[in-house]
PDB file of C-alpha atoms in Angstrom:
ATOM      1  CA  MET A 495       7.121 -23.993 -25.562  1.00 44.00           C
ATOM      2  CA  SER A 496       6.471 -23.995 -21.926  1.00 45.00           C
ATOM      3  CA  ALA A 497       3.827 -21.742 -20.229  1.00 49.00           C
ATOM      4  CA  PRO A 498       5.265 -18.798 -18.404  1.00 54.00           C
ATOM      5  CA  VAL A 499       5.998 -19.130 -14.706  1.00 62.00           C
ATOM      6  CA  VAL A 500       3.572 -17.093 -12.766  1.00 68.00           C
ATOM      7  CA  PRO A 501       4.491 -16.415  -9.153  1.00 88.00           C
ATOM      8  CA  VAL A 502       2.160 -17.461  -6.308  1.00 94.00           C
ATOM      9  CA  ARG A 503      -0.359 -14.461  -5.892  1.00 97.00           C
ATOM     10  CA  HIS A 504      -1.295 -13.021  -2.488  1.00 98.00           C
ATOM     11  CA  VAL A 505      -4.549 -11.216  -1.971  1.00 98.00           C
ATOM     12  CA  THR A 506      -4.298  -8.059  -0.035  1.00 98.00           C
ATOM     13  CA  ASP A 507      -6.821  -5.361   0.916  1.00 98.00           C
ATOM     14  CA  GLY A 508      -8.257  -2.347  -0.822  1.00 98.00           C
ATOM     15  CA  GLY A 509      -8.539   1.272   0.028  1.00 97.00           C
ATOM     16  CA  LEU A 510      -8.703   1.115   3.785  1.00 98.00           C
ATOM     17  CA  GLU A 511      -9.100   4.908   4.471  1.00 97.00           C
ATOM     18  CA  THR A 512     -11.555   5.644   1.647  1.00 96.00           C
ATOM     19  CA  ASP A 513     -13.726   2.703   2.578  1.00 97.00           C
ATOM     20  CA  LEU A 514     -13.897   3.833   6.184  1.00 97.00           C
ATOM     21  CA  ILE A 515     -14.582   7.484   5.420  1.00 96.00           C
ATOM     22  CA  PHE A 516     -17.090   7.046   2.654  1.00 95.00           C
ATOM     23  CA  HIS A 517     -18.706   3.675   3.526  1.00 96.00           C
ATOM     24  CA  HIS A 518     -18.721   3.788   7.381  1.00 96.00           C
ATOM     25  CA  GLY A 519     -18.815   7.528   7.978  1.00 96.00           C
ATOM     26  CA  VAL A 520     -15.520   7.402  10.022  1.00 97.00           C
ATOM     27  CA  ASP A 521     -13.727  10.704  10.587  1.00 95.00           C
ATOM     28  CA  LEU A 522     -10.016   9.865   9.819  1.00 97.00           C
ATOM     29  CA  PRO A 523      -7.927  13.123  10.692  1.00 95.00           C
ATOM     30  CA  ASP A 524      -4.996  13.542   8.213  1.00 95.00           C
ATOM     31  CA  PHE A 525      -6.282  10.160   6.610  1.00 95.00           C
ATOM     32  CA  ALA A 526      -4.835   8.441   9.614  1.00 98.00           C
ATOM     33  CA  ALA A 527      -6.375   5.034  10.204  1.00 98.00           C
ATOM     34  CA  PHE A 528      -4.155   4.168  13.069  1.00 98.00           C
ATOM     35  CA  VAL A 529      -6.425   6.335  15.498  1.00 98.00           C
ATOM     36  CA  LEU A 530      -8.784   3.556  15.352  1.00 98.00           C
ATOM     37  CA  LEU A 531      -6.472   1.416  17.274  1.00 98.00           C
ATOM     38  CA  ASP A 532      -7.134   3.487  20.477  1.00 97.00           C
ATOM     39  CA  ASP A 533     -10.686   2.084  21.313  1.00 96.00           C
ATOM     40  CA  ASP A 534     -12.745  -1.110  21.080  1.00 97.00           C
ATOM     41  CA  ASP A 535     -15.014   0.345  18.449  1.00 97.00           C
ATOM     42  CA  GLY A 536     -12.262   1.234  16.122  1.00 98.00           C
ATOM     43  CA  ARG A 537     -10.566  -2.113  16.648  1.00 98.00           C
ATOM     44  CA  ARG A 538     -13.785  -3.808  15.893  1.00 98.00           C
ATOM     45  CA  LEU A 539     -14.381  -1.853  12.755  1.00 98.00           C
ATOM     46  CA  LEU A 540     -10.738  -2.713  11.587  1.00 98.00           C
ATOM     47  CA  GLY A 541     -11.147  -6.354  12.284  1.00 98.00           C
ATOM     48  CA  GLU A 542     -14.449  -6.398  10.313  1.00 98.00           C
ATOM     49  CA  TYR A 543     -12.591  -4.675   7.297  1.00 98.00           C
ATOM     50  CA  TYR A 544      -9.631  -7.081   7.136  1.00 98.00           C
ATOM     51  CA  ARG A 545     -11.887 -10.206   7.514  1.00 98.00           C
ATOM     52  CA  GLY A 546     -13.580  -9.259   4.207  1.00 98.00           C
ATOM     53  CA  TYR A 547     -10.283  -9.954   2.587  1.00 98.00           C
ATOM     54  CA  VAL A 548      -9.704 -13.183   4.515  1.00 98.00           C
ATOM     55  CA  GLU A 549     -12.963 -14.398   2.807  1.00 98.00           C
ATOM     56  CA  ILE A 550     -11.719 -13.404  -0.694  1.00 98.00           C
ATOM     57  CA  ALA A 551      -8.378 -15.371   0.082  1.00 98.00           C
ATOM     58  CA  ARG A 552     -10.402 -18.345   1.250  1.00 98.00           C
ATOM     59  CA  ALA A 553     -12.651 -18.296  -1.869  1.00 97.00           C
ATOM     60  CA  HIS A 554      -9.786 -18.340  -4.159  1.00 97.00           C
ATOM     61  CA  GLY A 555      -7.425 -20.684  -2.262  1.00 97.00           C
ATOM     62  CA  ALA A 556      -4.917 -17.862  -2.240  1.00 98.00           C
ATOM     63  CA  PRO A 557      -2.492 -16.916   0.395  1.00 98.00           C
ATOM     64  CA  LEU A 558      -3.291 -13.572   2.151  1.00 98.00           C
ATOM     65  CA  ARG A 559      -1.293 -10.455   3.165  1.00 98.00           C
ATOM     66  CA  LEU A 560      -2.689  -8.374   5.894  1.00 98.00           C
ATOM     67  CA  GLU A 561      -1.204  -4.949   5.803  1.00 98.00           C
ATOM     68  CA  THR A 562      -1.106  -2.777   9.037  1.00 99.00           C
ATOM     69  CA  PRO A 563      -3.221   0.419   9.112  1.00 98.00           C
ATOM     70  CA  THR A 564       0.014   2.411   9.888  1.00 98.00           C
ATOM     71  CA  TRP A 565       0.422   4.403   6.550  1.00 98.00           C
ATOM     72  CA  ARG A 566       0.322   7.575   8.613  1.00 98.00           C
ATOM     73  CA  ALA A 567       1.699   6.135  11.825  1.00 98.00           C
ATOM     74  CA  SER A 568       5.132   8.022  11.734  1.00 98.00           C
ATOM     75  CA  SER A 569       6.283  10.703  14.019  1.00 97.00           C
ATOM     76  CA  ASP A 570       5.417  13.918  12.052  1.00 96.00           C
ATOM     77  CA  TRP A 571       1.933  12.774  11.427  1.00 97.00           C
ATOM     78  CA  GLY A 572       1.465  11.349  14.851  1.00 98.00           C
ATOM     79  CA  ALA A 573       2.634  14.837  16.319  1.00 97.00           C
ATOM     80  CA  ARG A 574       0.035  16.687  14.282  1.00 97.00           C
ATOM     81  CA  LEU A 575      -2.614  14.299  15.992  1.00 97.00           C
ATOM     82  CA  GLY A 576      -1.191  14.634  19.554  1.00 98.00           C
ATOM     83  CA  TYR A 577       0.737  11.364  19.780  1.00 98.00           C
ATOM     84  CA  ASP A 578       4.196  11.390  21.208  1.00 98.00           C
ATOM     85  CA  THR A 579       7.059   8.933  20.600  1.00 98.00           C
ATOM     86  CA  ASP A 580       5.828   6.366  22.906  1.00 98.00           C
ATOM     87  CA  ALA A 581       2.380   6.580  21.734  1.00 98.00           C
ATOM     88  CA  MET A 582       3.510   6.068  18.088  1.00 98.00           C
ATOM     89  CA  HIS A 583       5.508   2.966  19.187  1.00 98.00           C
ATOM     90  CA  ARG A 584       2.464   1.529  20.802  1.00 98.00           C
ATOM     91  CA  VAL A 585       0.004   2.046  17.893  1.00 98.00           C
ATOM     92  CA  ASN A 586       2.468   0.324  15.456  1.00 98.00           C
ATOM     93  CA  VAL A 587       2.996  -2.581  17.895  1.00 98.00           C
ATOM     94  CA  ASP A 588      -0.904  -2.745  18.418  1.00 98.00           C
ATOM     95  CA  ALA A 589      -1.560  -2.785  14.644  1.00 98.00           C
ATOM     96  CA  VAL A 590       0.736  -5.758  14.026  1.00 98.00           C
ATOM     97  CA  ARG A 591      -0.824  -7.779  17.056  1.00 98.00           C
ATOM     98  CA  LEU A 592      -4.431  -6.925  15.811  1.00 98.00           C
ATOM     99  CA  LEU A 593      -3.522  -8.689  12.386  1.00 98.00           C
ATOM    100  CA  GLN A 594      -1.880 -11.527  13.986  1.00 98.00           C
ATOM    101  CA  ARG A 595      -5.052 -12.263  15.942  1.00 98.00           C
ATOM    102  CA  ILE A 596      -6.988 -11.929  12.726  1.00 98.00           C
ATOM    103  CA  ALA A 597      -4.487 -14.278  11.017  1.00 98.00           C
ATOM    104  CA  ALA A 598      -4.723 -16.960  13.732  1.00 98.00           C
ATOM    105  CA  GLU A 599      -8.552 -16.774  13.720  1.00 98.00           C
ATOM    106  CA  SER A 600      -8.707 -17.061  10.008  1.00 98.00           C
ATOM    107  CA  GLY A 601      -7.545 -20.731   9.808  1.00 97.00           C
ATOM    108  CA  LEU A 602      -5.774 -19.826   6.301  1.00 98.00           C
ATOM    109  CA  PRO A 603      -2.629 -21.681   5.853  1.00 97.00           C
ATOM    110  CA  VAL A 604      -0.555 -18.636   4.706  1.00 97.00           C
ATOM    111  CA  VAL A 605      -1.066 -15.187   6.053  1.00 98.00           C
ATOM    112  CA  GLN A 606       1.747 -12.658   5.820  1.00 98.00           C
ATOM    113  CA  ILE A 607       1.741  -9.759   8.130  1.00 98.00           C
ATOM    114  CA  VAL A 608       3.142  -6.462   6.439  1.00 98.00           C
ATOM    115  CA  GLY A 609       4.183  -3.543   8.335  1.00 98.00           C
ATOM    116  CA  MET A 610       3.059  -0.669   6.277  1.00 98.00           C
ATOM    117  CA  LEU A 611       4.906   2.793   6.065  1.00 98.00           C
ATOM    118  CA  GLY A 612       3.863   5.824   4.192  1.00 98.00           C
ATOM    119  CA  PRO A 613       5.633   8.952   3.098  1.00 96.00           C
ATOM    120  CA  ARG A 614       6.799  11.573   5.615  1.00 95.00           C
ATOM    121  CA  GLY A 615       5.031  14.307   3.721  1.00 90.00           C
ATOM    122  CA  ASP A 616       1.808  14.568   1.943  1.00 77.00           C
ATOM    123  CA  GLY A 617       2.556  11.896  -0.655  1.00 67.00           C
ATOM    124  CA  TYR A 618       0.796  13.674  -3.579  1.00 64.00           C
ATOM    125  CA  ARG A 619       2.439  17.114  -3.201  1.00 62.00           C
ATOM    126  CA  PRO A 620       6.085  16.659  -2.396  1.00 55.00           C
ATOM    127  CA  GLY A 621       7.300  19.671  -0.442  1.00 52.00           C
ATOM    128  CA  ALA A 622       3.875  20.934   0.278  1.00 47.00           C
ATOM    129  CA  TRP A 623       4.653  21.132   4.003  1.00 43.00           C
ATOM    130  CA  ASP A 624       7.242  18.609   4.630  1.00 53.00           C
ATOM    131  CA  PRO A 625      10.919  19.209   4.552  1.00 54.00           C
ATOM    132  CA  VAL A 626      12.859  17.825   1.408  1.00 54.00           C
ATOM    133  CA  THR A 627      14.972  15.029   2.749  1.00 73.00           C
ATOM    134  CA  GLY A 628      17.818  12.977   1.551  1.00 92.00           C
ATOM    135  CA  PRO A 629      18.449   9.231   2.165  1.00 95.00           C
ATOM    136  CA  ASP A 630      20.015   9.835   5.477  1.00 96.00           C
ATOM    137  CA  ASP A 631      17.277  11.987   6.647  1.00 96.00           C
ATOM    138  CA  ALA A 632      14.720   9.476   5.521  1.00 96.00           C
ATOM    139  CA  TYR A 633      16.541   6.594   7.343  1.00 97.00           C
ATOM    140  CA  ARG A 634      16.605   8.606  10.622  1.00 97.00           C
ATOM    141  CA  TYR A 635      12.869   9.672  10.162  1.00 97.00           C
ATOM    142  CA  HIS A 636      11.444   6.081   9.386  1.00 98.00           C
ATOM    143  CA  ARG A 637      13.787   3.891  11.393  1.00 98.00           C
ATOM    144  CA  ASP A 638      11.546   4.176  14.668  1.00 98.00           C
ATOM    145  CA  GLN A 639       8.503   2.986  12.925  1.00 98.00           C
ATOM    146  CA  VAL A 640      10.265   0.113  11.283  1.00 98.00           C
ATOM    147  CA  ARG A 641      11.751  -1.054  14.403  1.00 98.00           C
ATOM    148  CA  ALA A 642       8.368  -0.964  16.204  1.00 98.00           C
ATOM    149  CA  LEU A 643       6.707  -3.007  13.445  1.00 98.00           C
ATOM    150  CA  VAL A 644       9.662  -5.428  13.404  1.00 98.00           C
ATOM    151  CA  GLU A 645       9.607  -5.657  17.233  1.00 98.00           C
ATOM    152  CA  ALA A 646       5.957  -6.652  17.155  1.00 98.00           C
ATOM    153  CA  GLY A 647       6.478  -9.516  14.569  1.00 98.00           C
ATOM    154  CA  ALA A 648       5.832  -8.081  11.183  1.00 98.00           C
ATOM    155  CA  ASP A 649       7.019 -10.416   8.344  1.00 98.00           C
ATOM    156  CA  VAL A 650       7.950  -7.665   5.750  1.00 98.00           C
ATOM    157  CA  ILE A 651       8.097  -3.907   5.645  1.00 98.00           C
ATOM    158  CA  ALA A 652       6.199  -2.253   2.725  1.00 98.00           C
ATOM    159  CA  ALA A 653       6.342   1.514   2.096  1.00 98.00           C
ATOM    160  CA  TYR A 654       3.396   2.879  -0.158  1.00 98.00           C
ATOM    161  CA  THR A 655       2.728   5.955  -2.126  1.00 97.00           C
ATOM    162  CA  LEU A 656       6.463   7.223  -2.358  1.00 97.00           C
ATOM    163  CA  ASN A 657       7.549   9.709  -4.942  1.00 94.00           C
ATOM    164  CA  ASP A 658      11.180   9.956  -4.897  1.00 92.00           C
ATOM    165  CA  ALA A 659      14.270   7.768  -4.764  1.00 96.00           C
ATOM    166  CA  ALA A 660      15.832   9.361  -1.547  1.00 95.00           C
ATOM    167  CA  GLU A 661      12.892   8.336   0.786  1.00 96.00           C
ATOM    168  CA  ALA A 662      12.949   4.898  -0.645  1.00 97.00           C
ATOM    169  CA  GLN A 663      16.701   4.464  -0.033  1.00 97.00           C
ATOM    170  CA  GLY A 664      16.285   5.622   3.498  1.00 97.00           C
ATOM    171  CA  ILE A 665      13.519   3.268   4.230  1.00 98.00           C
ATOM    172  CA  VAL A 666      15.446   0.243   2.632  1.00 98.00           C
ATOM    173  CA  ARG A 667      18.363   1.090   4.983  1.00 98.00           C
ATOM    174  CA  ALA A 668      16.162   1.209   8.040  1.00 98.00           C
ATOM    175  CA  ALA A 669      14.762  -2.176   7.114  1.00 98.00           C
ATOM    176  CA  ARG A 670      18.132  -3.672   6.352  1.00 98.00           C
ATOM    177  CA  GLU A 671      19.479  -2.544   9.684  1.00 98.00           C
ATOM    178  CA  ALA A 672      16.373  -4.188  11.443  1.00 98.00           C
ATOM    179  CA  GLY A 673      16.871  -7.445   9.444  1.00 98.00           C
ATOM    180  CA  ILE A 674      13.680  -7.597   7.619  1.00 98.00           C
ATOM    181  CA  ALA A 675      12.634  -7.771   4.031  1.00 98.00           C
ATOM    182  CA  VAL A 676      11.338  -4.446   2.341  1.00 98.00           C
ATOM    183  CA  GLU A 677       9.151  -3.514  -0.662  1.00 98.00           C
ATOM    184  CA  ILE A 678       8.973   0.003  -2.090  1.00 98.00           C
ATOM    185  CA  SER A 679       5.769   1.034  -3.787  1.00 98.00           C
ATOM    186  CA  PHE A 680       5.713   4.286  -5.991  1.00 98.00           C
ATOM    187  CA  THR A 681       2.485   6.221  -7.182  1.00 97.00           C
ATOM    188  CA  VAL A 682       2.298   8.026 -10.401  1.00 97.00           C
ATOM    189  CA  GLU A 683       0.149  10.834 -11.929  1.00 96.00           C
ATOM    190  CA  THR A 684      -2.197  10.561 -14.677  1.00 95.00           C
ATOM    191  CA  ASP A 685       0.744  11.110 -17.188  1.00 96.00           C
ATOM    192  CA  GLY A 686       2.611   8.083 -15.826  1.00 97.00           C
ATOM    193  CA  LEU A 687       5.298  10.446 -14.117  1.00 97.00           C
ATOM    194  CA  LEU A 688       5.915  10.488 -10.448  1.00 96.00           C
ATOM    195  CA  ALA A 689       4.831  13.814  -8.654  1.00 92.00           C
ATOM    196  CA  SER A 690       8.559  14.561  -8.541  1.00 89.00           C
ATOM    197  CA  GLY A 691       8.513  14.891 -12.366  1.00 92.00           C
ATOM    198  CA  ARG A 692      10.747  11.872 -12.832  1.00 95.00           C
ATOM    199  CA  THR A 693       9.872   8.638 -14.639  1.00 97.00           C
ATOM    200  CA  LEU A 694       9.410   5.368 -12.854  1.00 98.00           C
ATOM    201  CA  ALA A 695      12.488   3.857 -14.695  1.00 98.00           C
ATOM    202  CA  GLU A 696      14.816   6.827 -13.578  1.00 97.00           C
ATOM    203  CA  THR A 697      13.487   6.597  -9.871  1.00 97.00           C
ATOM    204  CA  ILE A 698      13.880   2.793  -9.672  1.00 98.00           C
ATOM    205  CA  ALA A 699      17.570   3.168 -11.258  1.00 97.00           C
ATOM    206  CA  GLU A 700      18.466   5.501  -8.581  1.00 97.00           C
ATOM    207  CA  VAL A 701      17.354   3.449  -5.721  1.00 97.00           C
ATOM    208  CA  GLU A 702      19.001   0.346  -7.292  1.00 96.00           C
ATOM    209  CA  ALA A 703      22.218   2.053  -7.519  1.00 95.00           C
ATOM    210  CA  SER A 704      22.658   2.229  -3.636  1.00 92.00           C
ATOM    211  CA  ASP A 705      19.819   0.485  -1.713  1.00 87.00           C
ATOM    212  CA  PRO A 706      17.814  -2.062  -3.636  1.00 96.00           C
ATOM    213  CA  PRO A 707      14.677  -3.483  -1.966  1.00 98.00           C
ATOM    214  CA  ASP A 708      13.308  -6.906  -2.195  1.00 98.00           C
ATOM    215  CA  GLY A 709      10.794  -5.675  -4.684  1.00 98.00           C
ATOM    216  CA  TYR A 710       8.969  -2.680  -6.206  1.00 98.00           C
ATOM    217  CA  ALA A 711       5.147  -2.238  -6.452  1.00 98.00           C
ATOM    218  CA  LEU A 712       2.704   0.455  -7.604  1.00 98.00           C
ATOM    219  CA  ASN A 713      -0.284   1.860  -5.838  1.00 98.00           C
ATOM    220  CA  CYS A 714      -2.742   4.675  -5.645  1.00 96.00           C
ATOM    221  CA  ALA A 715      -3.376   5.235  -9.318  1.00 97.00           C
ATOM    222  CA  HIS A 716      -5.627   3.838 -12.192  1.00 97.00           C
ATOM    223  CA  PRO A 717      -4.216   0.920 -14.368  1.00 97.00           C
ATOM    224  CA  ASP A 718      -4.372   3.332 -17.179  1.00 97.00           C
ATOM    225  CA  HIS A 719      -1.856   5.627 -15.293  1.00 97.00           C
ATOM    226  CA  PHE A 720       0.408   2.615 -14.333  1.00 98.00           C
ATOM    227  CA  GLU A 721       0.375   1.565 -17.953  1.00 97.00           C
ATOM    228  CA  ARG A 722       1.851   4.869 -19.030  1.00 97.00           C
ATOM    229  CA  ALA A 723       4.496   4.549 -16.308  1.00 98.00           C
ATOM    230  CA  LEU A 724       5.841   1.161 -17.437  1.00 98.00           C
ATOM    231  CA  ASP A 725       8.359   0.167 -20.007  1.00 97.00           C
ATOM    232  CA  ALA A 726       9.960  -3.116 -20.983  1.00 96.00           C
ATOM    233  CA  ASP A 727      12.524  -2.921 -18.068  1.00 95.00           C
ATOM    234  CA  THR A 728      10.383  -1.731 -15.262  1.00 97.00           C
ATOM    235  CA  ALA A 729       7.169  -3.828 -16.001  1.00 98.00           C
ATOM    236  CA  PRO A 730       8.889  -7.227 -15.138  1.00 97.00           C
ATOM    237  CA  ARG A 731      10.248  -5.694 -11.837  1.00 97.00           C
ATOM    238  CA  ILE A 732       6.984  -4.909 -10.249  1.00 98.00           C
ATOM    239  CA  VAL A 733       5.862  -7.393  -7.588  1.00 98.00           C
ATOM    240  CA  GLY A 734       2.715  -5.751  -6.312  1.00 98.00           C
ATOM    241  CA  ILE A 735      -0.020  -3.763  -7.676  1.00 98.00           C
ATOM    242  CA  ARG A 736      -2.840  -1.833  -5.744  1.00 98.00           C
ATOM    243  CA  PRO A 737      -4.871   0.404  -8.144  1.00 98.00           C
ATOM    244  CA  ASN A 738      -7.294   3.182  -7.599  1.00 96.00           C
ATOM    245  CA  ALA A 739     -10.871   2.694  -8.835  1.00 94.00           C
ATOM    246  CA  SER A 740     -10.881   6.287 -10.246  1.00 91.00           C
ATOM    247  CA  ARG A 741      -9.186   7.664 -13.316  1.00 91.00           C
ATOM    248  CA  LEU A 742      -9.162  11.105 -11.680  1.00 87.00           C
ATOM    249  CA  SER A 743      -5.910  12.662 -10.764  1.00 87.00           C
ATOM    250  CA  HIS A 744      -4.615  12.869  -7.203  1.00 84.00           C
ATOM    251  CA  ALA A 745      -5.445  16.629  -7.038  1.00 82.00           C
ATOM    252  CA  GLU A 746      -8.997  15.971  -8.280  1.00 84.00           C
ATOM    253  CA  LEU A 747      -9.477  13.144  -5.801  1.00 80.00           C
ATOM    254  CA  ASP A 748      -8.076  15.178  -2.961  1.00 76.00           C
ATOM    255  CA  GLU A 749     -10.662  17.956  -3.749  1.00 76.00           C
ATOM    256  CA  SER A 750     -13.655  15.727  -4.228  1.00 76.00           C
ATOM    257  CA  GLU A 751     -16.233  15.447  -1.544  1.00 79.00           C
ATOM    258  CA  ILE A 752     -17.905  12.229  -3.076  1.00 85.00           C
ATOM    259  CA  LEU A 753     -16.263   9.003  -3.675  1.00 89.00           C
ATOM    260  CA  ASP A 754     -15.373   7.791  -7.145  1.00 87.00           C
ATOM    261  CA  ASP A 755     -15.385   4.208  -6.747  1.00 92.00           C
ATOM    262  CA  GLY A 756     -15.407   3.420 -10.516  1.00 94.00           C
ATOM    263  CA  ASP A 757     -16.746   0.141 -11.832  1.00 96.00           C
ATOM    264  CA  PRO A 758     -15.395  -2.990 -10.201  1.00 97.00           C
ATOM    265  CA  VAL A 759     -15.826  -5.083 -13.276  1.00 97.00           C
ATOM    266  CA  GLU A 760     -14.114  -2.528 -15.641  1.00 97.00           C
ATOM    267  CA  LEU A 761     -11.266  -2.238 -13.056  1.00 98.00           C
ATOM    268  CA  ALA A 762     -10.827  -5.995 -13.036  1.00 98.00           C
ATOM    269  CA  ASP A 763     -10.647  -6.088 -16.774  1.00 98.00           C
ATOM    270  CA  ARG A 764      -8.045  -3.498 -16.959  1.00 97.00           C
ATOM    271  CA  MET A 765      -6.146  -5.127 -14.227  1.00 98.00           C
ATOM    272  CA  ALA A 766      -6.022  -8.445 -16.222  1.00 97.00           C
ATOM    273  CA  GLN A 767      -4.941  -6.633 -19.241  1.00 97.00           C
ATOM    274  CA  LEU A 768      -2.254  -4.831 -17.348  1.00 97.00           C
ATOM    275  CA  LEU A 769      -0.971  -7.921 -15.523  1.00 97.00           C
ATOM    276  CA  GLU A 770      -0.110  -9.458 -19.054  1.00 96.00           C
ATOM    277  CA  ARG A 771       2.723  -7.014 -19.002  1.00 96.00           C
ATOM    278  CA  MET A 772       3.807  -7.722 -15.477  1.00 97.00           C
ATOM    279  CA  PRO A 773       4.997 -11.295 -14.916  1.00 96.00           C
ATOM    280  CA  SER A 774       6.345 -10.950 -11.581  1.00 97.00           C
ATOM    281  CA  VAL A 775       3.503  -9.525  -9.732  1.00 98.00           C
ATOM    282  CA  ARG A 776       2.716 -11.579  -6.634  1.00 97.00           C
ATOM    283  CA  VAL A 777       0.519  -9.147  -4.586  1.00 98.00           C
ATOM    284  CA  ILE A 778      -2.838  -7.924  -5.862  1.00 98.00           C
ATOM    285  CA  GLY A 779      -5.317  -5.636  -3.994  1.00 98.00           C
ATOM    286  CA  GLY A 780      -6.590  -2.114  -4.390  1.00 98.00           C
ATOM    287  CA  CYS A 781      -6.066   1.345  -3.106  1.00 97.00           C
ATOM    288  CA  CYS A 782      -8.226   4.580  -2.847  1.00 95.00           C
ATOM    289  CA  GLY A 783     -11.881   4.263  -3.779  1.00 96.00           C
ATOM    290  CA  THR A 784     -11.661   0.459  -3.863  1.00 97.00           C
ATOM    291  CA  ASP A 785     -13.131  -2.043  -1.362  1.00 98.00           C
ATOM    292  CA  SER A 786     -13.724  -5.813  -1.087  1.00 98.00           C
ATOM    293  CA  ARG A 787     -16.089  -5.578  -4.082  1.00 98.00           C
ATOM    294  CA  HIS A 788     -13.236  -4.383  -6.438  1.00 98.00           C
ATOM    295  CA  VAL A 789     -10.593  -6.812  -5.039  1.00 98.00           C
ATOM    296  CA  ALA A 790     -13.122  -9.752  -5.332  1.00 98.00           C
ATOM    297  CA  ALA A 791     -13.839  -8.738  -8.978  1.00 98.00           C
ATOM    298  CA  ILE A 792     -10.234  -8.426  -9.903  1.00 98.00           C
ATOM    299  CA  TRP A 793      -9.623 -12.119  -8.443  1.00 98.00           C
ATOM    300  CA  GLU A 794     -12.616 -13.490 -10.024  1.00 98.00           C
ATOM    301  CA  ARG A 795     -11.489 -12.078 -13.400  1.00 97.00           C
ATOM    302  CA  LEU A 796      -8.042 -13.488 -13.073  1.00 96.00           C
ATOM    303  CA  GLY A 797      -9.515 -16.883 -12.044  1.00 91.00           C
ATOM    304  CA  ARG A 798     -11.260 -17.127 -15.460  1.00 73.00           C
ATOM    305  CA  ASP A 799      -7.807 -16.910 -17.260  1.00 62.00           C
ATOM    306  CA  PRO A 800      -5.901 -20.182 -16.601  1.00 41.00           C
ATOM    307  CA  VAL A 801      -2.654 -18.623 -17.782  1.00 38.00           C
ATOM    308  CA  ARG A 802      -2.746 -15.916 -15.303  1.00 41.00           C
ATOM    309  CA  ALA A 803      -4.540 -17.715 -12.234  1.00 36.00           C
TER     310      ALA A 803
END
């Protein structure tokens, strides 16, 4: 019997915002890292952050995904921070170009530039202050950011920390219109359900019925929580995974004034166990509470397993 075929796996980064806030003392209003693109010091700090993951990819001979710091760089969030439409277009373009320069300087043979989107609303409390939107509303909302990222030269669009099918459908439609590949990443609560109360399987099925993306991912929860979300049908469909270091709920993390960065070695072991159920995963990084230590530990752990390397 032949060994299972494992896709080529890409290194990606960890929890950009929590790393900057807790390890570098950076004030990120509304968790918006894109504001750092506005000055030399901010761009320098972002460059140092991403170059840490360049070195992880180099150490493991793996391709690299550099994902733009634009999770909050959409119009509603920009308006809260005093950015008009032109300014939001500029920061999305600048984000891609920053990563293109880092990729060129890295000397790595394969670097993919990912244009990152986030949810229109809070992400962890649907309806907390954002309007409830359908697929058409989501398409109209996200298309300007998608267009800016594509114009700047992103290779793929990835939308992270989504909680409902409608927003995913709108984002996929915007990406298809712009002629670019798109991935959708959902997050789950400690019980494995989305914040909407629906299962991952139900949500994916709804997206698939109208606007299937090029892949699904999971982010911003601990592997224990991801495991509760997966079943025999959904596990093989996940192409990317970016876990949190902490087992705390989103509500607990949101209220915490200290960083729960967990144990990088334990996180790596749990990731290795989880990936045994997820044969299609090709993107591995981290999310809140993780940094280059965690991502390096995960890749070192996977490198000790010849079947999964």
